[in-house]
Coordinates of C-alpha atoms and ligand atoms in Angstrom, one line a residue:
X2 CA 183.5 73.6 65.7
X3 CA 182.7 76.8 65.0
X4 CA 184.7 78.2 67.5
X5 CA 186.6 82.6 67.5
X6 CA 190.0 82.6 66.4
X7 CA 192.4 85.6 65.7
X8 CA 193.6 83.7 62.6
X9 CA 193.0 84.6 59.3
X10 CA 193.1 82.3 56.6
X11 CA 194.0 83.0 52.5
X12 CA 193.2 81.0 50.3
X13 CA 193.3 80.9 46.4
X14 CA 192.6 79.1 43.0
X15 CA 194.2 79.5 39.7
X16 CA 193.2 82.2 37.8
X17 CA 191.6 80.6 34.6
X18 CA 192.5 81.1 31.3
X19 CA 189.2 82.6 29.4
X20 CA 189.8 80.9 25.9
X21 CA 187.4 78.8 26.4
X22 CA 184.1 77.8 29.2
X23 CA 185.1 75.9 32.0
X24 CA 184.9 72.0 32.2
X25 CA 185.2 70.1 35.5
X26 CA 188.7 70.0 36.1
X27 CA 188.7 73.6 36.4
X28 CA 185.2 72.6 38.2
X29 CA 187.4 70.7 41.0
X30 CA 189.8 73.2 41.8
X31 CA 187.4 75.6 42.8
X32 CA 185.2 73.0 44.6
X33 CA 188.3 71.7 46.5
X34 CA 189.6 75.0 47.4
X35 CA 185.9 76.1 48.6
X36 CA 185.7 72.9 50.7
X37 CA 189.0 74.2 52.7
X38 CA 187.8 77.9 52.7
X39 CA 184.0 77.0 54.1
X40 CA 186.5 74.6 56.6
X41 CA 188.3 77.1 57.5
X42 CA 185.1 79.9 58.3
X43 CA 183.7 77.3 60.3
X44 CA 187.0 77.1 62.7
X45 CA 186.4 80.6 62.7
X46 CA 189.0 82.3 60.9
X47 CA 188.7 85.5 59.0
X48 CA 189.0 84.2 55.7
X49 CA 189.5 85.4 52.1
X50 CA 188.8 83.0 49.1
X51 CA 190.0 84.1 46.4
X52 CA 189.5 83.4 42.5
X53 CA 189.4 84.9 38.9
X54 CA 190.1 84.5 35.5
X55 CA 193.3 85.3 33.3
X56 CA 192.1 87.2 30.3
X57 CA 195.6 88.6 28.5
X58 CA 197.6 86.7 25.7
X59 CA 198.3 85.4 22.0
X60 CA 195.4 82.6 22.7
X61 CA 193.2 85.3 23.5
X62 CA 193.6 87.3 20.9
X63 CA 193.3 84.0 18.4
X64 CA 190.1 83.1 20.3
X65 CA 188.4 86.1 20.0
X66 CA 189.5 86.5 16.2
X67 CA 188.0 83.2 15.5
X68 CA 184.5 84.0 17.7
X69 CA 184.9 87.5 15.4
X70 CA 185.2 89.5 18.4
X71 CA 186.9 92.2 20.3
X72 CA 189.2 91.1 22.9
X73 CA 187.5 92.8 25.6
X74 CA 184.3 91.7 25.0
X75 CA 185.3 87.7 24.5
X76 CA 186.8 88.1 27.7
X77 CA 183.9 89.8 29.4
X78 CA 181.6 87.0 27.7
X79 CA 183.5 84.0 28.9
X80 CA 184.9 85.6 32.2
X81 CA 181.1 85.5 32.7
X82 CA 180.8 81.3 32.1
X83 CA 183.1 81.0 35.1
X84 CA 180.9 83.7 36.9
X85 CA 178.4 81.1 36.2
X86 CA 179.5 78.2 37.0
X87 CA 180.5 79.3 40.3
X88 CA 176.8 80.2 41.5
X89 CA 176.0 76.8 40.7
X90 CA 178.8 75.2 42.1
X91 CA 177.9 77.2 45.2
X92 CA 181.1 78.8 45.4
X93 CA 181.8 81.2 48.3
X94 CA 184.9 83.2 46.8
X95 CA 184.9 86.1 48.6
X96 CA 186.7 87.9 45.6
X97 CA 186.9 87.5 41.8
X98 CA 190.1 89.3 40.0
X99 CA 190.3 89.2 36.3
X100 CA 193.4 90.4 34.7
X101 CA 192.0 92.4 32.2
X102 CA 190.6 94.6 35.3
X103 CA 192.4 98.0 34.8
X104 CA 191.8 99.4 38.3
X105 CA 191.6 96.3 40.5
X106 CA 194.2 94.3 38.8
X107 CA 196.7 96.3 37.0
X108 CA 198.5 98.5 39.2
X109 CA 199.7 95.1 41.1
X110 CA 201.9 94.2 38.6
X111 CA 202.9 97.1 37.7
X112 CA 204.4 98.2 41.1
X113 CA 205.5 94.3 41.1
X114 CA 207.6 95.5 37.5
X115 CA 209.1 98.5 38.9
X116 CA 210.2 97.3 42.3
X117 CA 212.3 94.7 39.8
X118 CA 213.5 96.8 37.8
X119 CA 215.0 99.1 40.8
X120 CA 216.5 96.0 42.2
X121 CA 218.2 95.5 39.0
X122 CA 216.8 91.9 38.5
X123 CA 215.3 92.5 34.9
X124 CA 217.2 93.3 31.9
X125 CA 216.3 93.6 28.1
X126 CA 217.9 90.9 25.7
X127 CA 217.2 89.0 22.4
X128 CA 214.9 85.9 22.8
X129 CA 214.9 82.8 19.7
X130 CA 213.3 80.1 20.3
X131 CA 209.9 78.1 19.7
X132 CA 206.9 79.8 21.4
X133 CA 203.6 77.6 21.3
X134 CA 200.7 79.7 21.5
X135 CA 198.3 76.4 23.0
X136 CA 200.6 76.2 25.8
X137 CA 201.3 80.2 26.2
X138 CA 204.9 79.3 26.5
X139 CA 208.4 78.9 25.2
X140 CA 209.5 75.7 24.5
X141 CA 212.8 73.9 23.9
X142 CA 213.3 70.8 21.8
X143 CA 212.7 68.4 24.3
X144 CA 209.6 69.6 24.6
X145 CA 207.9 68.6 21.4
X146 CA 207.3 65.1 20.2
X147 CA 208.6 63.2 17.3
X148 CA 207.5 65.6 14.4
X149 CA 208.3 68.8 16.4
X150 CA 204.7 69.6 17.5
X151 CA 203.7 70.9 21.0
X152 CA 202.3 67.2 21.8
X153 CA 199.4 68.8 24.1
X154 CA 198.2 71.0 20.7
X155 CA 199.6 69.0 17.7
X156 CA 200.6 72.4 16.5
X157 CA 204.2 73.4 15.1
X158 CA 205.8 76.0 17.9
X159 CA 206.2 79.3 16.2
X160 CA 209.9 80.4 15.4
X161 CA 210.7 83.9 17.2
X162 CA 213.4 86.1 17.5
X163 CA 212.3 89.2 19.8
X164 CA 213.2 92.0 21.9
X165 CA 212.0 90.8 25.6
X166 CA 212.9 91.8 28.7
X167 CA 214.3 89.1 31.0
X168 CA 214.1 88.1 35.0
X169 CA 217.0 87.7 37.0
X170 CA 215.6 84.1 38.6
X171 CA 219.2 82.4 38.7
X172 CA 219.8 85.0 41.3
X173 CA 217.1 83.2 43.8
X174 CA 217.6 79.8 42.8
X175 CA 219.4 78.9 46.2
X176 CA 216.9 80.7 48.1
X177 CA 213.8 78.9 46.6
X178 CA 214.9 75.6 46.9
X179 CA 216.1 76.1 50.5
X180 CA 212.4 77.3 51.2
X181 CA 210.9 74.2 49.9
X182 CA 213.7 71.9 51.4
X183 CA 212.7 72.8 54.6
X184 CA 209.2 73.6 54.0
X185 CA 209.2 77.1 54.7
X186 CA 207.3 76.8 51.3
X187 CA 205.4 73.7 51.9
X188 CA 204.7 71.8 48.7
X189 CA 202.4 68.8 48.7
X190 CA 202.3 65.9 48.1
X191 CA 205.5 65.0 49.2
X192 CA 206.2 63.9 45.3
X193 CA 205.6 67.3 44.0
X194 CA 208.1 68.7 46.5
X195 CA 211.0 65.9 45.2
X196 CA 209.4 67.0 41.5
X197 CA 210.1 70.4 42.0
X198 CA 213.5 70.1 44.1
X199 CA 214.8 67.7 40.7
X200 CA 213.8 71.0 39.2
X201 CA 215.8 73.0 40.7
X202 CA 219.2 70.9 40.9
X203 CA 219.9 72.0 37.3
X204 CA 221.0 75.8 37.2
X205 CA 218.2 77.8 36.2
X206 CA 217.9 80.2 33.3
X207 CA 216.4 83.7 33.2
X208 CA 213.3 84.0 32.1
X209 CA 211.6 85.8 29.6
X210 CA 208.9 88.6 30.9
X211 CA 207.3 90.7 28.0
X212 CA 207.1 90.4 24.3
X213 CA 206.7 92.8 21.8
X214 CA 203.4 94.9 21.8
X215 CA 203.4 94.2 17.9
X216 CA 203.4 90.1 18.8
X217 CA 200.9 90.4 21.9
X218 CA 198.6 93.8 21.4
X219 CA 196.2 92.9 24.5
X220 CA 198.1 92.8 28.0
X221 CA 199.5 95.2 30.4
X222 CA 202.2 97.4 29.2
X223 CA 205.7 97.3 30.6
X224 CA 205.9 100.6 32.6
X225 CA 207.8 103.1 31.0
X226 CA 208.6 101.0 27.7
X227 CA 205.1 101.1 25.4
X228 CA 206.5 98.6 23.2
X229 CA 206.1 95.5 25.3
X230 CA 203.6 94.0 26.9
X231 CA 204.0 92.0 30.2
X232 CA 204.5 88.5 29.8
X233 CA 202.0 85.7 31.5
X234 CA 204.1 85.5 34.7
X235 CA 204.0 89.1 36.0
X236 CA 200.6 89.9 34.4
X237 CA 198.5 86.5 35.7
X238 CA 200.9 85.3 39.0
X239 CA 200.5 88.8 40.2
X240 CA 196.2 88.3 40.7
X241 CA 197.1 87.2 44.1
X242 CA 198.5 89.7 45.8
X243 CA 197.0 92.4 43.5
X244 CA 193.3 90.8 44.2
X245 CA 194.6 92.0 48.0
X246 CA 195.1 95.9 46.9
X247 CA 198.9 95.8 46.5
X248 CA 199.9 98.6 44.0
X249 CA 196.8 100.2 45.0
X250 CA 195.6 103.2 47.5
X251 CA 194.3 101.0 50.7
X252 CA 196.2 97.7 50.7
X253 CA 194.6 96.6 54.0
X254 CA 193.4 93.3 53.1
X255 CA 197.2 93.0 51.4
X256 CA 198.5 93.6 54.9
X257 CA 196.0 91.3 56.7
X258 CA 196.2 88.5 54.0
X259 CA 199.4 88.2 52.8
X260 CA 201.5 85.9 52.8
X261 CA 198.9 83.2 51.5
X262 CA 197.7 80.0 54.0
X263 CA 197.4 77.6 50.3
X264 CA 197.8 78.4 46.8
X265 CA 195.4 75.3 45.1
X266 CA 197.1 74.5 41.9
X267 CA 197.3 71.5 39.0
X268 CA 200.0 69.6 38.8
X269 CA 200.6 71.4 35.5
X270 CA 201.1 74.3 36.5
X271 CA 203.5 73.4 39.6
X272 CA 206.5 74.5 38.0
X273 CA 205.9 78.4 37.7
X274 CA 203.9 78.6 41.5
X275 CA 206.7 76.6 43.6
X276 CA 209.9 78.8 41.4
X277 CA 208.7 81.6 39.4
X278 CA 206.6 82.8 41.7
X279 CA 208.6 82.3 44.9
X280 CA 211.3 84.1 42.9
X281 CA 209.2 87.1 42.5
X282 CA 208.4 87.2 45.6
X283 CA 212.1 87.3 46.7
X284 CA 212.7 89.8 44.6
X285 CA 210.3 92.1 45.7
X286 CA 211.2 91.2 49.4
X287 CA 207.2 90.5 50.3
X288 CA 206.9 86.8 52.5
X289 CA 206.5 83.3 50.5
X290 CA 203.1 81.6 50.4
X291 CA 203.0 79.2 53.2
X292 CA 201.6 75.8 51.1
X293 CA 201.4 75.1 47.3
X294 CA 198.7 71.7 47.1
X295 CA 199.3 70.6 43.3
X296 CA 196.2 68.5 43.0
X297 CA 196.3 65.7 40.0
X298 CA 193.6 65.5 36.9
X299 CA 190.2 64.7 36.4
X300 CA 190.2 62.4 33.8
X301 CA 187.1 61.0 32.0
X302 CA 186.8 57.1 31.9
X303 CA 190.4 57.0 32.8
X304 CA 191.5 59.7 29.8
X305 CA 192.8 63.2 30.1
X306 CA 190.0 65.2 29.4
X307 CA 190.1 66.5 25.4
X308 CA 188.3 68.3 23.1
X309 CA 189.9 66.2 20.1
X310 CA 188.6 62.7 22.1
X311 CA 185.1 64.5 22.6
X312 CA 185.3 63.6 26.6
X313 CA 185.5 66.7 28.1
X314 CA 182.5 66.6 30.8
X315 CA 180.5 69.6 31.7
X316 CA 180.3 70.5 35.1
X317 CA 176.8 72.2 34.3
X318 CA 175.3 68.9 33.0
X319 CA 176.1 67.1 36.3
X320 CA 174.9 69.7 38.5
X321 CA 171.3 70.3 36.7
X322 CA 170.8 66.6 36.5
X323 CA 171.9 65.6 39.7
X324 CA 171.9 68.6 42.0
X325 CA 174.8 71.3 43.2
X326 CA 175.3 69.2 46.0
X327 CA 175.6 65.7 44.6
X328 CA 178.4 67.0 42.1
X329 CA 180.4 68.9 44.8
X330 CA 179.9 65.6 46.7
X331 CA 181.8 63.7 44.1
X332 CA 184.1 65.9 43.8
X333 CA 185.6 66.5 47.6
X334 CA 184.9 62.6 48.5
X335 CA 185.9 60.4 45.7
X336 CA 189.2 62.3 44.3
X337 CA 191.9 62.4 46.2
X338 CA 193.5 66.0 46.1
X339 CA 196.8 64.4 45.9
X340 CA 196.3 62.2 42.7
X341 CA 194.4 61.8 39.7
X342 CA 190.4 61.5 39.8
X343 CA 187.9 59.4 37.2
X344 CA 184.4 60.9 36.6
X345 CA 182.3 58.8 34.7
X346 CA 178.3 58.2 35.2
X347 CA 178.5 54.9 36.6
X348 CA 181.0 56.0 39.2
X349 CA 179.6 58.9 40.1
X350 CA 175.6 57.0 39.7
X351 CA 177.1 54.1 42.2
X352 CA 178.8 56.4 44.7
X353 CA 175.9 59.1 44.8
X354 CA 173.0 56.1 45.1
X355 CA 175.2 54.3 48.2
X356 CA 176.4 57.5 49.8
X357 CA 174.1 60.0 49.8
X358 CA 170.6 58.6 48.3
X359 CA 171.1 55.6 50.8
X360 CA 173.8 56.4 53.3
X361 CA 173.4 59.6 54.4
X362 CA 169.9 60.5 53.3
X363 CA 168.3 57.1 54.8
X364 CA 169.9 57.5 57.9
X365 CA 168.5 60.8 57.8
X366 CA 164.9 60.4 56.9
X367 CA 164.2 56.9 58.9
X368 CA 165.8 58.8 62.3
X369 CA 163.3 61.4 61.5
X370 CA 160.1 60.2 61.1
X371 CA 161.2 57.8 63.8
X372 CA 161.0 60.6 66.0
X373 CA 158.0 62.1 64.4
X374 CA 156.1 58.9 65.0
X375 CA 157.3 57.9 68.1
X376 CA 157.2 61.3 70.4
X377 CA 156.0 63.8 68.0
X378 CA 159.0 65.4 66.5
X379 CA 160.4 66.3 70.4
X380 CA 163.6 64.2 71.4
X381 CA 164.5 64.7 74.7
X382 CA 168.1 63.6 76.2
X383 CA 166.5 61.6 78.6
X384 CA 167.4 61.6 82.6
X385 CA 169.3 58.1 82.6
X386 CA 172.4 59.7 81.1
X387 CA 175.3 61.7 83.2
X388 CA 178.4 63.7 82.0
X389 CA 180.2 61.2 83.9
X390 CA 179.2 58.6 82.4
X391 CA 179.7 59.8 79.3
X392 CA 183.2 60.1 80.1
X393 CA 184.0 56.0 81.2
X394 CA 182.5 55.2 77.4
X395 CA 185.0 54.4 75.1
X396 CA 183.6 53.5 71.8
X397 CA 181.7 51.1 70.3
X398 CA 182.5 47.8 72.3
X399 CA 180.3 44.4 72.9
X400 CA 178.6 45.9 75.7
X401 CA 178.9 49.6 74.4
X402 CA 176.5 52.2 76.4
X403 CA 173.6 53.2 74.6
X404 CA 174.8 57.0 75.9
X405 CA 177.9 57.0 73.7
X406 CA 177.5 59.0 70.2
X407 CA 178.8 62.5 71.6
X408 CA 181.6 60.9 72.9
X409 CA 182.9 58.7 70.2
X410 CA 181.7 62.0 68.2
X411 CA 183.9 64.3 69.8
X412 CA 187.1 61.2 70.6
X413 CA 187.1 59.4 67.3
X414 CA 185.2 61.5 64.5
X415 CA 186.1 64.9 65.0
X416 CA 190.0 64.7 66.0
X417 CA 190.3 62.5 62.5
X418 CA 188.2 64.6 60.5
X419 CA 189.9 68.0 61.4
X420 CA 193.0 65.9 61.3
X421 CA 192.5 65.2 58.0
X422 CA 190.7 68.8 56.4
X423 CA 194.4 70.4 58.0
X424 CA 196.2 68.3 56.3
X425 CA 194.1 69.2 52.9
X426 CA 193.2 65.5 52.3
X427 CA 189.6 66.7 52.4
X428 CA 188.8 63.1 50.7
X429 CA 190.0 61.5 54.0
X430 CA 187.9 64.1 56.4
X431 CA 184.6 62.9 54.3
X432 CA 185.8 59.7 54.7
X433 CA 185.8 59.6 58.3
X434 CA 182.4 61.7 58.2
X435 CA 180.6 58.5 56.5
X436 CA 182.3 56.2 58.5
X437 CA 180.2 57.9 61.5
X438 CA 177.5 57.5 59.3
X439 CA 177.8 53.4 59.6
X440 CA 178.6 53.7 63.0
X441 CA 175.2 55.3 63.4
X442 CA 173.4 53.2 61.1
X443 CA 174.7 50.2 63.1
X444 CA 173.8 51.9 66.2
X445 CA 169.9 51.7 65.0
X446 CA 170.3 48.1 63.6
X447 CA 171.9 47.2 67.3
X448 CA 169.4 48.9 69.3
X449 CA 166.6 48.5 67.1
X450 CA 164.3 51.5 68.0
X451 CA 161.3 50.5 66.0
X452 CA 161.1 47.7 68.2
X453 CA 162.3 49.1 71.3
X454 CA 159.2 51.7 71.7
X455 CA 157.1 48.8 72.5
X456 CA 158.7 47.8 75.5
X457 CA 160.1 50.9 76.5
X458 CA 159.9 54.2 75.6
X459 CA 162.1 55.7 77.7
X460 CA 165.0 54.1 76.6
X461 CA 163.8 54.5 72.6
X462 CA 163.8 58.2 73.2
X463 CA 167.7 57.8 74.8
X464 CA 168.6 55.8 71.5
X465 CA 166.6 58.2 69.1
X466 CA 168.5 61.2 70.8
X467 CA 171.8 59.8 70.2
X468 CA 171.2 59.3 66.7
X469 CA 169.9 62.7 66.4
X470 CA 172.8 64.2 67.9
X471 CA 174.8 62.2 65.4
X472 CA 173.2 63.8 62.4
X473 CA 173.3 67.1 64.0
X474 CA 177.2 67.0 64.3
X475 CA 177.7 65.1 61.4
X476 CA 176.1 68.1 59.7
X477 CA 178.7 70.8 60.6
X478 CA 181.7 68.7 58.8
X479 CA 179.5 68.0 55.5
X480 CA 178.7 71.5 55.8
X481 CA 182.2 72.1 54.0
X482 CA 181.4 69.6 50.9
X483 CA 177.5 69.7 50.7
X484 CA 176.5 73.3 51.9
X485 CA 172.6 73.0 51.3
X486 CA 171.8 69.6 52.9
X487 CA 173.5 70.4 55.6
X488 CA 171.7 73.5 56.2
X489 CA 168.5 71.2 55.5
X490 CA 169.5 68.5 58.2
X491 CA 170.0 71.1 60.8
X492 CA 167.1 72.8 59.9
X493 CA 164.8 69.8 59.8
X494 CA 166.6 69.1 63.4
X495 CA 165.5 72.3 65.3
X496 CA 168.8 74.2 64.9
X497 CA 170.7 76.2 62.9
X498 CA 174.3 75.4 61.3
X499 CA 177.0 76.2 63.6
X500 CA 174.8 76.2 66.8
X501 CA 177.0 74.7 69.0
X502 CA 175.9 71.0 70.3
X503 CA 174.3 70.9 73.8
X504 CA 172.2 68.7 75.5
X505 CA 169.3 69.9 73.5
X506 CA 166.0 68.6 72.7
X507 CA 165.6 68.3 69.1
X508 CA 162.6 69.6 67.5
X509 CA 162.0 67.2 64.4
X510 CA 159.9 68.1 61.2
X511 CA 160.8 65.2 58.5
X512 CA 161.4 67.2 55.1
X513 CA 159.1 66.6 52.3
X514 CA 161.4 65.1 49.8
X515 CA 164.3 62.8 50.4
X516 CA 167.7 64.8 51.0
X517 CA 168.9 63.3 48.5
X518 CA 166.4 61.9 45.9
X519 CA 168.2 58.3 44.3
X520 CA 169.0 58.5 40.6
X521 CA 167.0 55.7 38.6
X522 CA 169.3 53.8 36.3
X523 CA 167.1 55.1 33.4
X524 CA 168.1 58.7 34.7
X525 CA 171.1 58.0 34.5
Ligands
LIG7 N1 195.8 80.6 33.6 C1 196.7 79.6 34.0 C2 196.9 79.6 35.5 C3 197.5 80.9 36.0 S1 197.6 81.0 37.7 C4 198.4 82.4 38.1 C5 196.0 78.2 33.7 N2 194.7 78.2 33.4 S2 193.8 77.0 33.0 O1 192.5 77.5 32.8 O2 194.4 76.3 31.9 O3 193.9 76.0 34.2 C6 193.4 76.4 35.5 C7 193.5 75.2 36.5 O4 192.7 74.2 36.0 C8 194.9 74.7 36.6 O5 195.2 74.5 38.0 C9 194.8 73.4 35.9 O6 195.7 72.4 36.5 C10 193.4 73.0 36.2 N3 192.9 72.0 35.3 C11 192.8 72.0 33.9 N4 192.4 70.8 33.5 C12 192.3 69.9 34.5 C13 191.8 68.6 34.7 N5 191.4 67.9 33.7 N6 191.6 68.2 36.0 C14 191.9 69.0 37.1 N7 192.4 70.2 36.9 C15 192.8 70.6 35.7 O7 196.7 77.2 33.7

């Protein structure tokens, strides 16, 4: 990899809500879309990660009553958890927006509100219905459960009857869902595409956008009407383009950027990205996001994460018992970004002990002092191998050449791999990244070095190179999901991430300490 490319590549994460510190399913969304960002740098690509936090609302306000402070300063204080967390995670966002931002965030939606407003697609009307502050939204009778509580709060919805103004979606309905039908607007998995189509068979109806400033006193003011406040959709769905400079003096990185490559989502949020936001969009006559990926829920021991169950897992614990890496690890290989994903200790203990503790980081550490002991760190490709050679091998057969890890590398690993990151199953890309690392494992146990360099060392230098030049590719696609120990590999290897692969001699130095040091069951 790591080739030039005139593409650029936008990507983005929710914005979060600030009510409360993050916990690991906000924890996966950013790890998932950093794994397809870092991807994405290493094809090349100019590319802008973007994340941030949404700070306005009822919830807000309620929160920062209860922690008996100022809005402004909750939000500052908790914005500042996700800051956090993000160093940690070893997240490379190129930009953070928060909505409460006056100068960076703010005039996006504003210009968004006007240019509606002059296409005549938002009009003021009487709302009643049942708002549930939990859910920051409107709900109807279905909605609730049995007793008429939100069922995700066990809260009664507040009645309201309010002045708000209104969008015009019903007027895009037919466009949006002929942009999803034939993926113009690509939403995946295919069952959130059918979800949302379903959605959209049933004539929509307008939908509220502001509420009184006397109901919601911390938000962005409509433009020109001081007595209502911008509802959640044009204040927080806004942070993507507005994070991009639209609204404000020097939009370049709105005019390179936009329209987005991937908008990362939950699937419970799906509704408002793949309409409301495509509606928007419409209205203000900018270009759709090219992919929504709803990714499911990480539940804990099978549950949905909840305060009320006491099961909501800290992404902090993990990573400062078992390392930045190990946790990001989990994270990109053993959850599928199309499905729902359990974290619990033993799962994540059994897949972190075979994967990277013995998988990777044996393969790692006997190739390594193999080579330290055997020809003092320097691994030459030895003379008996030719390019053409190279070419007639074609895998791992019975009688498979001993000269054949760059080619099954560059025929079998890589085309699946990058297969598999561009189609966002980035569990699937790692998969086929530790499959090499078996096929390399058995390539020692087949040609058994440690006794080969008695008889002939020749041929134990040709089998040592391959398996270093295995680890040394291998370490540009875990690169994405495990930034520091592929750095470490390479380094440990004579080379630097993103050199390209040539018929080098390796310079070896075994590390100190294992890559990945394997967690005790009383550590645990
Ligand atoms: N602020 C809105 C999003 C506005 S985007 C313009 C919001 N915030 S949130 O903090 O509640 O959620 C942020 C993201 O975290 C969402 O994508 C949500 O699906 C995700 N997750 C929240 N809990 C989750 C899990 N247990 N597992 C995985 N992701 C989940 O919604």
């Amino acid at each position: 990899m790591n080739q030039k490319s005139d593409k650029t590549f936008y990507i983005t994460t929710p914005i979060f809500y600030v009510n409360s510190v993050p916990h690991t399913g906000h924890a996966y969304t950013s790890v998932l879309a950093d794994i397809i960002a870092r991807y994405h740098r290493s094809l090349g690509e100019e590319t802008f990660f973007l994340s941030g936090t949404d700070e306005h609302g009822q919830k807000i306000v309620r929160s920062a009553e209860k922690a008996g402070m100022e809005p402004q300063s909750f939000v500052d204080k908790n914005a500042k958890s996700f800051q956090d967390l993000y160093e940690k995670l070893n997240v490379s966002n190129d930009a953070f927006i928060r909505t409460s931002d006056r100068k960076a965030h703010f005039p996006g939606p504003e210009k968004l509100w006007r240019i509606f407003e002059e296409k005549g697609d938002i009009y003021k009307d009487v709302y009643q219905g049942l708002y549930c502050i939990g859910c920051e939204k409107f709900m109807s009778e279905r909605d609730l459960n049995e007793e008429g509580k939100c069922p995700d709060h066990d809260e009664f919805p507040q009645v309201v009857e309010e002045e708000n103004y209104f969008f015009r979606i019903s007027k895009y309905q037919d466009r949006v869902r002929e942009a999803i039908e034939i993926d113009e607007l690509q939403i995946l998995p295919a069952s959130k595409k059918e979800e949302v189509l379903g959605l959209l068979k049933e004539p929509l109806e307008d939908i509220s956008f502001s509420r009184p400033v006397g109901t919601v006193p911390w938000g962005i003011p409509v433009p020109g009407d001081p007595t209502q406040m911008m509802y959640v959709w044009c204040d927080a769905l806004s942070n993507y383009i507005s994070a991009l400079g639209f609204g404000r003096e020097g939009d370049k990185n709105f005019q390179k950027f936009w329209p987005a490559d991937v908008h990362i989502i939950g699937k419970d949020i799906l509704r408002f990205h793949a309409i409301y936001w495509p509606a928007m969009l419409l209205s203000a006559e900018l270009p759709l996001p090219k992919k929504i990926l709803v990714h499911g829920f990480i539940t804990s021991g099978g549950k949905k994460m909840s305060k009320t169950l006491g099961n909501v897992i800290d992404p902090n614990e993990y990573v400062e018992q078992y390392g930045t890496d190990g946790f990001r690890y989990y994270l990109g290989r053993e959850v599928s970004p199309f499905s729902d994903g359990d974290l619990t200790r033993e799962k994540f203990v059994e897949s972190y002990n075979g994967n990277l503790a013995h998988g990777i980081g044996n393969l790692f550490s006997r190739t390594t002092k193999m080579a330290e002991k055997y020809f003092n760190g320097s691994v030459a490709r030895t003379s008996g191998v030719s390019a053409p050679l190279l070419q007639d091998a074609v895998g791992f057969g019975e009688e498979a050449p001993i000269y054949h890890v760059p080619y099954y590398f560059e025929h079998r690993v890589l085309p699946e791999y990058m297969e598999q990151m561009d189609a966002l199953a980035v569990n699937e890309a790692a998969d086929a990244v530790w499959d090499f690392v078996k096929v390399l494992d058995g390539y020692i146990t087949d040609y058994e070095p440690f006794k080969l360099i008695k008889t002939d060392k020749e041929k134990t230098e040709l089998v040592l190179w391959n398996v270093l030049y295995g680890l040394y590719v291998l370490s540009d696609l875990l690169a994405p999901f495990i930034p520091e120990a592929a750095k470490e590999i390479r380094h440990s290897l004579g080379a630097k991430l993103g050199d390209t692969p040539t018929e080098t001699t390796f310079t070896v130095k075994p590390p100190k300490k294992p890559l990945f040091q394997k967690i005790e069951s009383d550590e645990a």
